[in-house]
Tab-separated table of C-alpha atoms and ligand atoms in Angstrom:
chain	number	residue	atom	x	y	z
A	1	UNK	CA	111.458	132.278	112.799
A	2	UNK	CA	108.750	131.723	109.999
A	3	UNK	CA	105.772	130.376	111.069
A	4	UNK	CA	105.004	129.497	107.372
A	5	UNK	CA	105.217	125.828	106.691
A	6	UNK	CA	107.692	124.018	104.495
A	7	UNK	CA	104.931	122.800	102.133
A	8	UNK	CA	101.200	122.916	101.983
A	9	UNK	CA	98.959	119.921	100.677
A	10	UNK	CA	95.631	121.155	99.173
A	11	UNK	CA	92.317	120.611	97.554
A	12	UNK	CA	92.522	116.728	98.940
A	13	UNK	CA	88.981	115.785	97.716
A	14	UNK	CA	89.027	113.394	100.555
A	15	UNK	CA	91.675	113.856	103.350
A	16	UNK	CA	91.253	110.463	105.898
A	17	UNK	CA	92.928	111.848	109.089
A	18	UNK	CA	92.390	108.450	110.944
A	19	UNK	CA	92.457	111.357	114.017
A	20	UNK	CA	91.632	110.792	117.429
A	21	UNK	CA	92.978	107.695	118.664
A	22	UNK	CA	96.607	108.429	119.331
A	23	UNK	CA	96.050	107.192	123.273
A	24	UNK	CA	94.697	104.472	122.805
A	25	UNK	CA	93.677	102.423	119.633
A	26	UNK	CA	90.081	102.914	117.682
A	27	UNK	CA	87.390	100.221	118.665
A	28	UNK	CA	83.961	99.863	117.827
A	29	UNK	CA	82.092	102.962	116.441
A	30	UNK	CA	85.729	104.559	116.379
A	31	UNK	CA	86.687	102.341	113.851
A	32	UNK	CA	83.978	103.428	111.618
A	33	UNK	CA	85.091	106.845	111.765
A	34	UNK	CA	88.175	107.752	109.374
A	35	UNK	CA	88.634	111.165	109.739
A	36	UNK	CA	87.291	112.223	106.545
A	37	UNK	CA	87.783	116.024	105.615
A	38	UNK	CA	86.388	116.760	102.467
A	39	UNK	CA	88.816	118.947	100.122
A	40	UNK	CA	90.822	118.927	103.112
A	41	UNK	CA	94.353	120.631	103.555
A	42	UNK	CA	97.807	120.136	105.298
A	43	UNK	CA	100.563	122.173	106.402
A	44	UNK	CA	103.772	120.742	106.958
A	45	UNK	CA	106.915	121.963	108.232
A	46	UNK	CA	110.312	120.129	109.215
A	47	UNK	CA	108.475	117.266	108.662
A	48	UNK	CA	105.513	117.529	111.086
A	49	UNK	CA	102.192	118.611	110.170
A	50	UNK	CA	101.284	121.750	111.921
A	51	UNK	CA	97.346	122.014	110.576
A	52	UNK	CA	95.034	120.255	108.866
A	53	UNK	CA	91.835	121.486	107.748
A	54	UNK	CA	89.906	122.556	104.294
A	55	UNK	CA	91.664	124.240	101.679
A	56	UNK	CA	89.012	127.019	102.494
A	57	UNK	CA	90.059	127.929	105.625
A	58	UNK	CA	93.760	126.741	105.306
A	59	UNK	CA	94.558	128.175	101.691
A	60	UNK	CA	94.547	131.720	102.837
A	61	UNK	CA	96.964	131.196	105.560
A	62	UNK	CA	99.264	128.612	103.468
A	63	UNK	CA	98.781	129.226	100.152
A	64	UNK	CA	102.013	132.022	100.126
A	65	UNK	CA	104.961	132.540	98.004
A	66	UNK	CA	108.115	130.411	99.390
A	67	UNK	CA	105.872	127.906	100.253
A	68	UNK	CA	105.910	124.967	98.165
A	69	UNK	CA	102.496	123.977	97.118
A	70	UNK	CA	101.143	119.915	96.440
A	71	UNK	CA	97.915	120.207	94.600
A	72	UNK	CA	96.151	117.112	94.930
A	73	UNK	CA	93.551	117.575	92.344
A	74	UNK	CA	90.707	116.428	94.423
A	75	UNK	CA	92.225	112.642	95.225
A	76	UNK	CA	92.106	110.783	98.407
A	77	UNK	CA	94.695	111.785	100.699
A	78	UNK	CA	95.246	109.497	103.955
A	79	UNK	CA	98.231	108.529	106.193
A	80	UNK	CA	100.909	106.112	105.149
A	81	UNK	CA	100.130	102.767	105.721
A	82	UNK	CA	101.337	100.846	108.727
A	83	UNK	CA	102.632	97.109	107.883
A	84	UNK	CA	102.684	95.863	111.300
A	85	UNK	CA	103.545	92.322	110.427
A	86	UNK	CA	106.349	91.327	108.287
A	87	UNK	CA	109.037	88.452	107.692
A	88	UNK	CA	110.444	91.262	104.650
A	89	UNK	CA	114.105	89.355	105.289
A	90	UNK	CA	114.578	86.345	103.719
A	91	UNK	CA	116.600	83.950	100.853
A	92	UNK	CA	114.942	82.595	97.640
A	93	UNK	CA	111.444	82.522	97.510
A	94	UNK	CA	108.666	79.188	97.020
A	95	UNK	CA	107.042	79.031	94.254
A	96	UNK	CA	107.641	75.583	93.682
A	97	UNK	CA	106.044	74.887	96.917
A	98	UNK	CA	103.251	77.081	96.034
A	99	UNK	CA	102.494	74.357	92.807
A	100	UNK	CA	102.413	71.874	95.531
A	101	UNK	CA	99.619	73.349	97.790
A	102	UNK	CA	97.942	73.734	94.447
A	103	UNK	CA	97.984	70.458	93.840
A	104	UNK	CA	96.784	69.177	97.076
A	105	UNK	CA	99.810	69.354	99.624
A	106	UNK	CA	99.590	70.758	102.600
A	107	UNK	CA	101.491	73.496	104.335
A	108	UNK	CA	102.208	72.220	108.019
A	109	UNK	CA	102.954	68.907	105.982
A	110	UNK	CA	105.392	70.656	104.335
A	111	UNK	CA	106.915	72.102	107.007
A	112	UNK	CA	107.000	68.999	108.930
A	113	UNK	CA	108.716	66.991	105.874
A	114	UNK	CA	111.742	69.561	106.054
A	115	UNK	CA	110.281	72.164	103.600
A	116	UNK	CA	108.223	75.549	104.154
A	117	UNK	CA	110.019	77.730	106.576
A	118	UNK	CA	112.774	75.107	106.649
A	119	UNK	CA	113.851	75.511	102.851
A	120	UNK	CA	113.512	79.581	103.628
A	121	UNK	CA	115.951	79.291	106.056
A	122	UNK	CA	118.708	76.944	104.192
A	123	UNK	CA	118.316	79.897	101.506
A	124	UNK	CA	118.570	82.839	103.982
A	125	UNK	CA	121.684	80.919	105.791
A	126	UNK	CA	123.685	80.831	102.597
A	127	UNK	CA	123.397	84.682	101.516
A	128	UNK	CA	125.684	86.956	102.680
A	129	UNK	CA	124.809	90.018	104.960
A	130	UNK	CA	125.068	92.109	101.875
A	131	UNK	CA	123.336	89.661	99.537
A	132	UNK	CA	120.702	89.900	102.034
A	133	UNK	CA	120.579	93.528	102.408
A	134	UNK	CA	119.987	93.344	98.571
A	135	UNK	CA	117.260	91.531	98.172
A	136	UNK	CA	114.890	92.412	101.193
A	137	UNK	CA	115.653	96.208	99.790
A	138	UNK	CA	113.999	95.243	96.944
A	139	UNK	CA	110.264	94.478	98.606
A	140	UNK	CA	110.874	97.249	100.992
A	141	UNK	CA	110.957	99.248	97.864
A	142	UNK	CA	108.040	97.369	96.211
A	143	UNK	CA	105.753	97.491	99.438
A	144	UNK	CA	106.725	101.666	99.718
A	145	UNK	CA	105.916	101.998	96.043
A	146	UNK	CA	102.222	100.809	97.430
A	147	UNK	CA	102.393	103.088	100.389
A	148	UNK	CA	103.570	101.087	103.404
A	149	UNK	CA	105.558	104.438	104.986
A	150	UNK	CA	106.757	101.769	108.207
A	151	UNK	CA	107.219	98.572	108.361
A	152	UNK	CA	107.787	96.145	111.305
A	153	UNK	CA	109.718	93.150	110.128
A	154	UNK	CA	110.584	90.085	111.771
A	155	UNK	CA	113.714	87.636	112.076
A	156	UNK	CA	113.218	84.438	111.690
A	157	UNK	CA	115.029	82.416	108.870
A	158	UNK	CA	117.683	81.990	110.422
A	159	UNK	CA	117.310	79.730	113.362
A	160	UNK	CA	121.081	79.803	114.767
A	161	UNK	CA	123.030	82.212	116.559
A	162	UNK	CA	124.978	83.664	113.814
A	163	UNK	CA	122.372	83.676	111.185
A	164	UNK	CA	119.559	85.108	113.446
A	165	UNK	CA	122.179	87.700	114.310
A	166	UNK	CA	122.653	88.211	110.103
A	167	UNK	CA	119.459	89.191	109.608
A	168	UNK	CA	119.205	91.446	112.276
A	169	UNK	CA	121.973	93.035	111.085
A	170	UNK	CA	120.584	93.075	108.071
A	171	UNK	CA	117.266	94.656	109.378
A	172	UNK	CA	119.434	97.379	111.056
A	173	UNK	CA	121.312	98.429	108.235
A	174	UNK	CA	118.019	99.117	106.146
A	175	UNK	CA	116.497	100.552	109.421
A	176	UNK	CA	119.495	103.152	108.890
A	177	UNK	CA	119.321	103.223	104.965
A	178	UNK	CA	115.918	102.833	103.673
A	179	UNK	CA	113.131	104.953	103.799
A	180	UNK	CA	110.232	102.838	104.943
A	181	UNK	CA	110.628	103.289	109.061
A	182	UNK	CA	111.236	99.798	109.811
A	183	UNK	CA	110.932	98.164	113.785
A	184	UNK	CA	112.801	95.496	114.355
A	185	UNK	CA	111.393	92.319	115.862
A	186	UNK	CA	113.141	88.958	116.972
A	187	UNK	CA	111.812	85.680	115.922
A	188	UNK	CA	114.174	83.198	116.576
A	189	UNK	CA	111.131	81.107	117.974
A	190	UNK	CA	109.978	80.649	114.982
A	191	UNK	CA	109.858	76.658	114.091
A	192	UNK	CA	112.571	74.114	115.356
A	193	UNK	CA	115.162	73.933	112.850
A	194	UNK	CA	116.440	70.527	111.672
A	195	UNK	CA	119.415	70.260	113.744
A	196	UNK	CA	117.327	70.202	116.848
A	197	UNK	CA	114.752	67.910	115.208
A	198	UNK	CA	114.988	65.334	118.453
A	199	UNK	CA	115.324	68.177	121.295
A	200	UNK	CA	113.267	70.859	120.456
A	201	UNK	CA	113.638	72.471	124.221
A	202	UNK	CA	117.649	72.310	123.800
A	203	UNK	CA	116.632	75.055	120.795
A	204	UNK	CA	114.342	76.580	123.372
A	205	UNK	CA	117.332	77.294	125.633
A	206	UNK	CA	119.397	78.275	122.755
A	207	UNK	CA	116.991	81.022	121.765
A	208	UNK	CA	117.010	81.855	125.449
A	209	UNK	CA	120.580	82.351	126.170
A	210	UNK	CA	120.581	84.315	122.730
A	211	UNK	CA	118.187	86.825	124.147
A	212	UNK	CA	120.589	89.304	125.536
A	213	UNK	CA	122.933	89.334	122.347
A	214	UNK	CA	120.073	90.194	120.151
A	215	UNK	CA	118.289	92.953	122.747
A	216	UNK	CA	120.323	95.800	121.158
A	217	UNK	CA	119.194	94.773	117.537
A	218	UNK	CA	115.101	93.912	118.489
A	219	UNK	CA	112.339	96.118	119.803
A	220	UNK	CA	109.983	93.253	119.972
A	221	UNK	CA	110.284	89.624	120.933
A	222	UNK	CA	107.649	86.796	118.786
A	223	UNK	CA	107.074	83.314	118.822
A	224	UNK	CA	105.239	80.920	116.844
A	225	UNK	CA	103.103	79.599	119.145
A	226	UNK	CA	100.998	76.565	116.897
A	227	UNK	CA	101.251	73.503	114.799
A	228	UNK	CA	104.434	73.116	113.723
A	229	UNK	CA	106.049	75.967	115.986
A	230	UNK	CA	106.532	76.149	119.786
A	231	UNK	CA	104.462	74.808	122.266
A	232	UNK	CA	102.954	76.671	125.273
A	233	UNK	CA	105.195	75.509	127.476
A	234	UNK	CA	108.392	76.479	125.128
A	235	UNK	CA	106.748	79.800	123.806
A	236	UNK	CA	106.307	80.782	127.424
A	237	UNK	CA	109.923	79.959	128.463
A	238	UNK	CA	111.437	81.991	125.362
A	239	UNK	CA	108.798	84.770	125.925
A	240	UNK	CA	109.206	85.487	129.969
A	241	UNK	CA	112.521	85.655	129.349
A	242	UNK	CA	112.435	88.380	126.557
A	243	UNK	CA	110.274	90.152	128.862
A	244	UNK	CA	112.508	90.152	131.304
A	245	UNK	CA	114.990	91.565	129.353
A	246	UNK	CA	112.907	94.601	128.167
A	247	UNK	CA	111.660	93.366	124.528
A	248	UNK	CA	108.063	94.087	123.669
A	249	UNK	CA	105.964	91.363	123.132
A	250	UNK	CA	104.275	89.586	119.804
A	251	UNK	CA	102.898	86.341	119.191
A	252	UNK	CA	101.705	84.430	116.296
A	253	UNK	CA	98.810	82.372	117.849
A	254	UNK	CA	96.078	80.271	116.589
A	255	UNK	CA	97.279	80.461	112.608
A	256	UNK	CA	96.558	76.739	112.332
A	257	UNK	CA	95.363	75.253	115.081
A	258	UNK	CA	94.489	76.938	118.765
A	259	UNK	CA	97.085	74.821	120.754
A	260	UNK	CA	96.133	76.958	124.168
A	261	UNK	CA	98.406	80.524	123.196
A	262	UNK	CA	95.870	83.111	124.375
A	263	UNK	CA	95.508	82.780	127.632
A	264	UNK	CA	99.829	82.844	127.564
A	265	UNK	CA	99.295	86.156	125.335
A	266	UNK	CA	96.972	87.557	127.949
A	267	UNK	CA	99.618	86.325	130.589
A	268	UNK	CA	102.391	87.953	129.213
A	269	UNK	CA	100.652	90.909	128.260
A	270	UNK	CA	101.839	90.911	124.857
A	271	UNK	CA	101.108	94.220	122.928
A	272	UNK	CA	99.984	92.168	120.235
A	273	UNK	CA	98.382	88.614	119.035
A	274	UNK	CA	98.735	88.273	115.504
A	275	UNK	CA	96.719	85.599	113.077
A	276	UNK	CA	93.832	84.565	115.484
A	277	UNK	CA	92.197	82.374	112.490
A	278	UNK	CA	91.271	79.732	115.020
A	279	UNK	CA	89.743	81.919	117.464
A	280	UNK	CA	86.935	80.778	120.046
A	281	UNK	CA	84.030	83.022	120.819
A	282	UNK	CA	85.408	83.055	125.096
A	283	UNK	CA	89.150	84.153	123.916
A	284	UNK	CA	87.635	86.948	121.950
A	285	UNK	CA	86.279	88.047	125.181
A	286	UNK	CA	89.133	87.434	127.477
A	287	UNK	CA	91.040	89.424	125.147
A	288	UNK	CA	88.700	92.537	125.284
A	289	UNK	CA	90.017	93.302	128.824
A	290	UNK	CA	93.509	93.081	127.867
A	291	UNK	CA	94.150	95.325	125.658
A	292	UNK	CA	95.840	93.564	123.170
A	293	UNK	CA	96.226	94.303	119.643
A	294	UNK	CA	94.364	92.264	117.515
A	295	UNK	CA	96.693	91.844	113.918
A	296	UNK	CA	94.688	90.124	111.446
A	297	UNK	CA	96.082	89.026	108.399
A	298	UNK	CA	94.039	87.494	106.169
A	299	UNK	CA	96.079	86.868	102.696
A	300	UNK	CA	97.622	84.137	104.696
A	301	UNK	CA	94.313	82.230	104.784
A	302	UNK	CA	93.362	83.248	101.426
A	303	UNK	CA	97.082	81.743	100.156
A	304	UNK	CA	96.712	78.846	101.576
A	305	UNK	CA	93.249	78.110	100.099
A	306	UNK	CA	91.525	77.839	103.503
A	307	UNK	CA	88.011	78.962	104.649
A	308	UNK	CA	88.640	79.370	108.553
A	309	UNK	CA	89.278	83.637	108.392
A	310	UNK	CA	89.386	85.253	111.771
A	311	UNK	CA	86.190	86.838	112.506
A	312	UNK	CA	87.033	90.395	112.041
A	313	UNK	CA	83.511	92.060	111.748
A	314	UNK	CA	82.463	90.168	114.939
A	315	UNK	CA	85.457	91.222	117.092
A	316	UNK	CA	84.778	94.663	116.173
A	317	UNK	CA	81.594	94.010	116.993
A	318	UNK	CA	82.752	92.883	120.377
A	319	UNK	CA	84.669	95.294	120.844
A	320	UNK	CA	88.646	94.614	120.478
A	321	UNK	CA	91.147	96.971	118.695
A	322	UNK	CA	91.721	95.756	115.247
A	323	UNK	CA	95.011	95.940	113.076
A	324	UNK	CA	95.752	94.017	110.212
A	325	UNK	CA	98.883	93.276	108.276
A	326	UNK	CA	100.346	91.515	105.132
A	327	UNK	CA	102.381	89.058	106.639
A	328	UNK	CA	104.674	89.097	104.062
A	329	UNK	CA	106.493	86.786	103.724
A	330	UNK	CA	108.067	83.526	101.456
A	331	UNK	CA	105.505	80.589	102.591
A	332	UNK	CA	101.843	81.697	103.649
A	333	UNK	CA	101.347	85.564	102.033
A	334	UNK	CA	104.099	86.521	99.179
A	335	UNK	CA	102.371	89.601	98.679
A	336	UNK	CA	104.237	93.069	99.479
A	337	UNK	CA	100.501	95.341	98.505
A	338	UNK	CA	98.852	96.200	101.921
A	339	UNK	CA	95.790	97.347	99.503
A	340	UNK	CA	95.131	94.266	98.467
A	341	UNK	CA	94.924	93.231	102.350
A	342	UNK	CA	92.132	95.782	102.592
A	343	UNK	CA	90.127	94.127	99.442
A	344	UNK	CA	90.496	90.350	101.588
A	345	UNK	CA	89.666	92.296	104.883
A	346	UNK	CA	86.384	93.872	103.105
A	347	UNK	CA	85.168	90.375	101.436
A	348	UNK	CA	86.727	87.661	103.735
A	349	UNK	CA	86.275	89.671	107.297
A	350	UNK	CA	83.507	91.466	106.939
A	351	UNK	CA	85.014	94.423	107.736
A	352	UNK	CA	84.229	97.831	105.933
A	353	UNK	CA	86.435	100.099	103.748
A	354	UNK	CA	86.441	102.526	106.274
A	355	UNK	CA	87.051	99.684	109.349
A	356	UNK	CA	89.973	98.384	107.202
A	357	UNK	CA	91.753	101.602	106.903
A	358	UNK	CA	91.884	102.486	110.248
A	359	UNK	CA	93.538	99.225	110.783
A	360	UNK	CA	96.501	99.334	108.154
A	361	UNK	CA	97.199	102.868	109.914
A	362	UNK	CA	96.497	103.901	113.273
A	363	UNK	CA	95.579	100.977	114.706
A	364	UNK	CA	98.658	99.743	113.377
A	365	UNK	CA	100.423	102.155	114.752
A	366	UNK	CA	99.425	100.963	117.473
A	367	UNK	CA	100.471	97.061	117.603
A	368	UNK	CA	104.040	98.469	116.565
A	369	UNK	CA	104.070	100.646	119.356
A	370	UNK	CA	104.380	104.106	117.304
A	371	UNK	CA	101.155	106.019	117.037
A	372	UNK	CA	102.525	108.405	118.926
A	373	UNK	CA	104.413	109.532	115.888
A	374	UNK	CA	102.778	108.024	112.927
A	375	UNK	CA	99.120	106.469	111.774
A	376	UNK	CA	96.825	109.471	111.641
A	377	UNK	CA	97.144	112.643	109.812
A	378	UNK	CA	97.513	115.198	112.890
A	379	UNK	CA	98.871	117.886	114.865
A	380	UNK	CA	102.382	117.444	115.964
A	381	UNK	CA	102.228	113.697	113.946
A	382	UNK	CA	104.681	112.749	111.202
A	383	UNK	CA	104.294	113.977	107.754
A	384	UNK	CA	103.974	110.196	106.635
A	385	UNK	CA	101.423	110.500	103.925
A	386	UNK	CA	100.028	109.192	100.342
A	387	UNK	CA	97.921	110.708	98.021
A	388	UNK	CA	96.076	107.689	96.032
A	389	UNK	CA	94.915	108.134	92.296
A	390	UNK	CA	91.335	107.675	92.933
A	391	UNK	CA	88.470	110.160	94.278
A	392	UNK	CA	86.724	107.976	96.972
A	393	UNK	CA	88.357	105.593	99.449
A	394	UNK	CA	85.816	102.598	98.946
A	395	UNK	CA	87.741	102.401	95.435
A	396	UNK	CA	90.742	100.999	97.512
A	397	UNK	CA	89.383	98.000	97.991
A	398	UNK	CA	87.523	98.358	95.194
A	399	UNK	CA	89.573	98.089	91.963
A	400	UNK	CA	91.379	94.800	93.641
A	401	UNK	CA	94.817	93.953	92.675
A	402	UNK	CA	95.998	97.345	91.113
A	403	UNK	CA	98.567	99.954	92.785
A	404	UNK	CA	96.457	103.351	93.714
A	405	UNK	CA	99.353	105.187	95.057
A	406	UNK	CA	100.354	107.700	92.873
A	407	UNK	CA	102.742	110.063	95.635
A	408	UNK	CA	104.265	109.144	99.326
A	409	UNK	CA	105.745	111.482	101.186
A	410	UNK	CA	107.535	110.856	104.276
A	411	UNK	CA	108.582	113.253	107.021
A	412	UNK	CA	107.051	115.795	104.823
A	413	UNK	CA	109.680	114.867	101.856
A	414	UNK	CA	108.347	113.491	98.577
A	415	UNK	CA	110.152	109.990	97.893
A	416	UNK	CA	107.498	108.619	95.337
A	417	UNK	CA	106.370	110.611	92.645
A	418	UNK	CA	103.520	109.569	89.808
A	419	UNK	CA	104.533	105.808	90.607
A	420	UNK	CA	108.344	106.181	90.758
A	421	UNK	CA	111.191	106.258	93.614
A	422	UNK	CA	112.470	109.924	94.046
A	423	UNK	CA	116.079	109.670	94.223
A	424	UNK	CA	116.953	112.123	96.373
A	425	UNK	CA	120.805	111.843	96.264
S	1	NIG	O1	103.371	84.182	109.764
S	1	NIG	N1	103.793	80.350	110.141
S	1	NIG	C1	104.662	81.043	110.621
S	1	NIG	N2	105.303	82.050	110.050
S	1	NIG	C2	104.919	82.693	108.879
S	1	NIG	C3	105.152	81.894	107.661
S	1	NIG	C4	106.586	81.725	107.371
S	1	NIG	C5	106.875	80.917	106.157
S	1	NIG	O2	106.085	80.061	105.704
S	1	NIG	O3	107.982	81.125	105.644
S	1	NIG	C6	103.509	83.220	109.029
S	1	NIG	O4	102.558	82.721	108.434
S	2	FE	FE1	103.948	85.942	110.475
């Protein structure tokens, strides 16, 4: 057998490993520290890397004939990112509604007038499986085009049994089709829909007895636990009983308003707490011994013209694990670019370039349960990687609002090339 690799990356002018952290996620100083090789190198074969180094001390051993060669002409080279919060599957979008907030409406309002989420789902309810399949392929191309390599993305819009069970469907169909690794997460918690208007915790059950129909479709179990969601109480109910079952554990807590869902989190011991805009200085240090993944995501804030932004430099500070995400989704963050998430992280959380990296991979990893296999560029890891068109990684968040990725590879194949889908039939 040859011990030569498949392909060899070289002359990365910066390679960000996002190394070390595979056990357990990076926190304070850690999350300072990318990884960076400079005019680093990677060896890949059957699509795990098998060394990384400098093209110095890598080229002689790689650089062969029958090996096929990436020169990445001194770019920046780092591991594909993680989007560890997603609602990807959904009808129709909102722009209209997104006029409205402009002009002085207000989301929960919205909501709570039969809009928002509500006019999501009587779009998602009347597409067929296939329809649906359609159209969420489309952003999962989009956000791979701007290097998400994995993707977690939620259920949600559905809010009955056989429509929750559509998009599922639909989620495992592009799990098996698509790409972008996708984990599957079910969010039938996600707001009361308008059938149950006057007996919310008759939905509760419903999502309940649901449970063990959807366990073979769902890795992870979330709830909307805030204004305009689920209660304590109700997200506690639907939650335990997920547990129970085996799901892994997310929650959306705290978005709007902190009804009281941390100390349930920390209960639970959900792998992670996602939003945390409305976070007091005690929770962030209740949640330091549990171990819970922090996933920030601050275009939701920023799209719904708000100024309360979790404090992201200040629970680094204090020490919890940091992720953050897009959200995407049709109501609070319509945007499929991860990069752009690092530029709000940078100038809304106070976080650094290098801080914000780690969290869109292995941190992210992390809150989806996968670093493992994927996050950091590393012995025995994934191939999952993109080389950006830039030569230094503070130009991510940088040059705002632009795509930097130029080629993704994934399990070591290429599947984007200079800013186009590979088809590799
Ligand atoms: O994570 N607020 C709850 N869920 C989503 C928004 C869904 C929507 O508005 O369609 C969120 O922000
Ligand atoms: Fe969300």
């Amino acid at each position: 057998m040859s011990l030569l690799p498949d392909l060899f990356i070289q002359n990365c002018g910066q390679l960000l490993t996002a190394a070390g952290a595979s056990q357990m996620p990076k926190t304070l100083q850690g999350m300072n520290d990318i990884g960076i090789i400079l005019d680093g190198a990677v060896a890949i074969k059957d699509g795990n890397i098998i060394d990384v180094g400098t093209t110095r001390q890598l080229g002689k051993k790689y650089n062969r004939k029958g090996v096929h060669i990436i020169d990445a002409l001194g770019k920046v080279v780092l591991p594909g990112f993680v989007d560890c919060h997603t609602h990807a599957v959904f009808g129709g979008d909102r722009a209209g509604e997104f006029v409205q907030r402009i002009q002085g409406e207000n989301y929960v309002e919205i909501l709570k007038k039969g809009g928002g989420i509500l006019s999501t789902v009587k779009k998602t309810r009347k597409l067929t499986l296939e329809k649906l399949v359609e159209v969420s392929k489309k952003h999962l191309d989009t956000m791979l085009l701007q290097g998400t390599t994995t993707a977690e993305i939620k259920s949600g819009y559905g809010l009955n049994k056989k429509d929750e069970l559509k998009i599922l469907k639909a989620i495992q169909y592009l799990q098996k089709t698509h790409q972008i690794n996708i984990i599957s997460t079910f969010l039938g918690g996600h707001t009361v829909p308008a059938e149950y208007k006057s007996n919310p915790n008759a939905y509760v059950d419903l999502i309940c007895n649901m449970l063990q129909e959807v366990k073979p479709y769902a890795t992870f179990c979330d709830v909307f636990c805030d204004e305009g969601g689920f209660d304590v109480q109700q997200s506690e109910r639907m939650l335990s009983a997920a547990k129970k079952l085996g799901f892994r554990l997310k929650i959306h807590v705290n978005e709007f308003k902190d009804i009281g869902g941390l100390p349930l989190a920390i209960r639970l011991c959900v792998t992670s707490a996602d939003h945390l805009d409305n976070i007091r200085h005690r929770d962030i240090l209740k949640l330091k011994e549990s171990g819970i993944i922090c996933v920030l995501l601050p275009g939701v804030p920023f799209f719904l013209m708000k100024d309360n932004y979790a404090p992201g430099r200040k629970m680094i500070e204090d020490g919890l694990p940091i992720a953050l995400a897009t959200d995407f989704n049709p109501g609070t963050c319509p945007c499929e670019n991860i990069q752009m998430i690092v530029t709000l992280a940078c100038l809304k959380l106070g976080m650094t370039p290098a801080q914000a990296i780690n969290a869109v991979t292995i941190n992210a990893a992390h809150a989806v349960g996968m670093a493992d296999r994927i996050g950091s560029i590393e012995l025995g890891k994934q191939a999952d990687m993109i080389i950006l068109d830039i030569q230094d990684y503070n130009q991510i968040p940088y040059y705002f609002g632009t795509n930097h990725v130029k080629n993704v590879l994934k399990k070591g194949t290429l599947i984007v090339e200079n800013k186009q889908l590979v088809d590799l039939r």
